[in-house]
Amino acid sequence: MKKLEELKELSDKDLKERLDAEVIALTQLRINHTITPLDNSGSLKEKRRNIARIHTELRARELKNDQ
């Protein structure tokens, strides 16, 4: 889980910035895919999973701070 370890090392601010960037990239990929089908449609799935990983890490930190 190299990606998960990488996310845990980032600060909250960096995570939120990366989340914004991933959401924008996913939106752009979807638009491009609608116009011209992508060669690798798996990239959409990968972007969604990255977004979910970031949300999970942010939520875990939020719960940890509440305790």
PDB file of C-alpha atoms in Angstrom:
ATOM      1  CA  MET A   1       0.000   0.000   0.000  1.00  0.00           C
ATOM      2  CA  LYS A   2       2.575   2.537  -1.094  1.00  0.00           C
ATOM      3  CA  LYS A   3      -0.145   5.044  -1.973  1.00  0.00           C
ATOM      4  CA  LEU A   4      -1.706   4.840   1.475  1.00  0.00           C
ATOM      5  CA  GLU A   5       1.647   5.352   3.206  1.00  0.00           C
ATOM      6  CA  GLU A   6       2.307   8.323   0.938  1.00  0.00           C
ATOM      7  CA  LEU A   7      -1.027   9.883   1.928  1.00  0.00           C
ATOM      8  CA  LYS A   8      -0.376   9.398   5.641  1.00  0.00           C
ATOM      9  CA  GLU A   9       2.824  11.429   5.372  1.00  0.00           C
ATOM     10  CA  LEU A  10       1.045  14.485   3.945  1.00  0.00           C
ATOM     11  CA  SER A  11      -0.343  17.312   6.040  1.00  0.00           C
ATOM     12  CA  ASP A  12      -4.069  18.030   6.151  1.00  0.00           C
ATOM     13  CA  LYS A  13      -3.619  21.040   3.883  1.00  0.00           C
ATOM     14  CA  ASP A  14      -1.674  19.001   1.316  1.00  0.00           C
ATOM     15  CA  LEU A  15      -4.299  16.253   1.399  1.00  0.00           C
ATOM     16  CA  LYS A  16      -7.088  18.729   0.723  1.00  0.00           C
ATOM     17  CA  GLU A  17      -5.110  20.262  -2.141  1.00  0.00           C
ATOM     18  CA  ARG A  18      -4.487  16.833  -3.631  1.00  0.00           C
ATOM     19  CA  LEU A  19      -8.180  15.991  -3.247  1.00  0.00           C
ATOM     20  CA  ASP A  20      -9.145  19.122  -5.168  1.00  0.00           C
ATOM     21  CA  ALA A  21      -6.617  18.295  -7.896  1.00  0.00           C
ATOM     22  CA  GLU A  22      -7.868  14.701  -8.190  1.00  0.00           C
ATOM     23  CA  VAL A  23     -11.515  15.804  -8.427  1.00  0.00           C
ATOM     24  CA  ILE A  24     -10.622  18.291 -11.170  1.00  0.00           C
ATOM     25  CA  ALA A  25      -8.595  15.641 -13.021  1.00  0.00           C
ATOM     26  CA  LEU A  26     -11.462  13.136 -12.770  1.00  0.00           C
ATOM     27  CA  THR A  27     -13.930  15.688 -14.104  1.00  0.00           C
ATOM     28  CA  GLN A  28     -11.629  16.486 -17.006  1.00  0.00           C
ATOM     29  CA  LEU A  29     -11.137  12.780 -17.756  1.00  0.00           C
ATOM     30  CA  ARG A  30     -14.902  12.238 -17.791  1.00  0.00           C
ATOM     31  CA  ILE A  31     -15.399  15.137 -20.200  1.00  0.00           C
ATOM     32  CA  ASN A  32     -12.643  13.846 -22.483  1.00  0.00           C
ATOM     33  CA  HIS A  33     -14.060  10.326 -22.300  1.00  0.00           C
ATOM     34  CA  THR A  34     -17.500  11.588 -23.318  1.00  0.00           C
ATOM     35  CA  ILE A  35     -16.117  13.376 -26.360  1.00  0.00           C
ATOM     36  CA  THR A  36     -13.595  10.734 -27.415  1.00  0.00           C
ATOM     37  CA  PRO A  37     -13.423   7.366 -25.653  1.00  0.00           C
ATOM     38  CA  LEU A  38     -10.225   6.959 -23.654  1.00  0.00           C
ATOM     39  CA  ASP A  39      -7.697   4.308 -24.602  1.00  0.00           C
ATOM     40  CA  ASN A  40      -7.480   3.275 -20.969  1.00  0.00           C
ATOM     41  CA  SER A  41     -10.848   3.715 -19.253  1.00  0.00           C
ATOM     42  CA  GLY A  42      -9.310   2.170 -16.114  1.00  0.00           C
ATOM     43  CA  SER A  43      -7.818   5.566 -15.375  1.00  0.00           C
ATOM     44  CA  LEU A  44     -11.309   6.747 -14.372  1.00  0.00           C
ATOM     45  CA  LYS A  45     -11.544   3.936 -11.839  1.00  0.00           C
ATOM     46  CA  GLU A  46      -8.062   4.718 -10.517  1.00  0.00           C
ATOM     47  CA  LYS A  47      -8.923   8.410 -10.026  1.00  0.00           C
ATOM     48  CA  ARG A  48     -12.122   7.488  -8.143  1.00  0.00           C
ATOM     49  CA  ARG A  49     -10.155   5.154  -5.886  1.00  0.00           C
ATOM     50  CA  ASN A  50      -7.516   7.806  -5.196  1.00  0.00           C
ATOM     51  CA  ILE A  51     -10.271  10.238  -4.210  1.00  0.00           C
ATOM     52  CA  ALA A  52     -11.765   7.615  -1.893  1.00  0.00           C
ATOM     53  CA  ARG A  53      -8.355   6.959  -0.302  1.00  0.00           C
ATOM     54  CA  ILE A  54      -7.905  10.661   0.402  1.00  0.00           C
ATOM     55  CA  HIS A  55     -11.411  10.946   1.879  1.00  0.00           C
ATOM     56  CA  THR A  56     -10.715   7.914   4.069  1.00  0.00           C
ATOM     57  CA  GLU A  57      -7.458   9.366   5.391  1.00  0.00           C
ATOM     58  CA  LEU A  58      -9.062  12.756   6.095  1.00  0.00           C
ATOM     59  CA  ARG A  59     -11.932  11.076   7.968  1.00  0.00           C
ATOM     60  CA  ALA A  60      -9.527   8.913   9.999  1.00  0.00           C
ATOM     61  CA  ARG A  61      -7.622  12.028  11.051  1.00  0.00           C
ATOM     62  CA  GLU A  62     -10.862  13.784  11.936  1.00  0.00           C
ATOM     63  CA  LEU A  63     -11.941  10.878  14.153  1.00  0.00           C
ATOM     64  CA  LYS A  64      -8.491  10.682  15.746  1.00  0.00           C
ATOM     65  CA  ASN A  65      -8.623  14.383  16.654  1.00  0.00           C
ATOM     66  CA  ASP A  66     -12.088  14.024  18.211  1.00  0.00           C
ATOM     67  CA  GLN A  67     -10.903  11.494  20.779  1.00  0.00           C
TER      68      GLN A  67
END
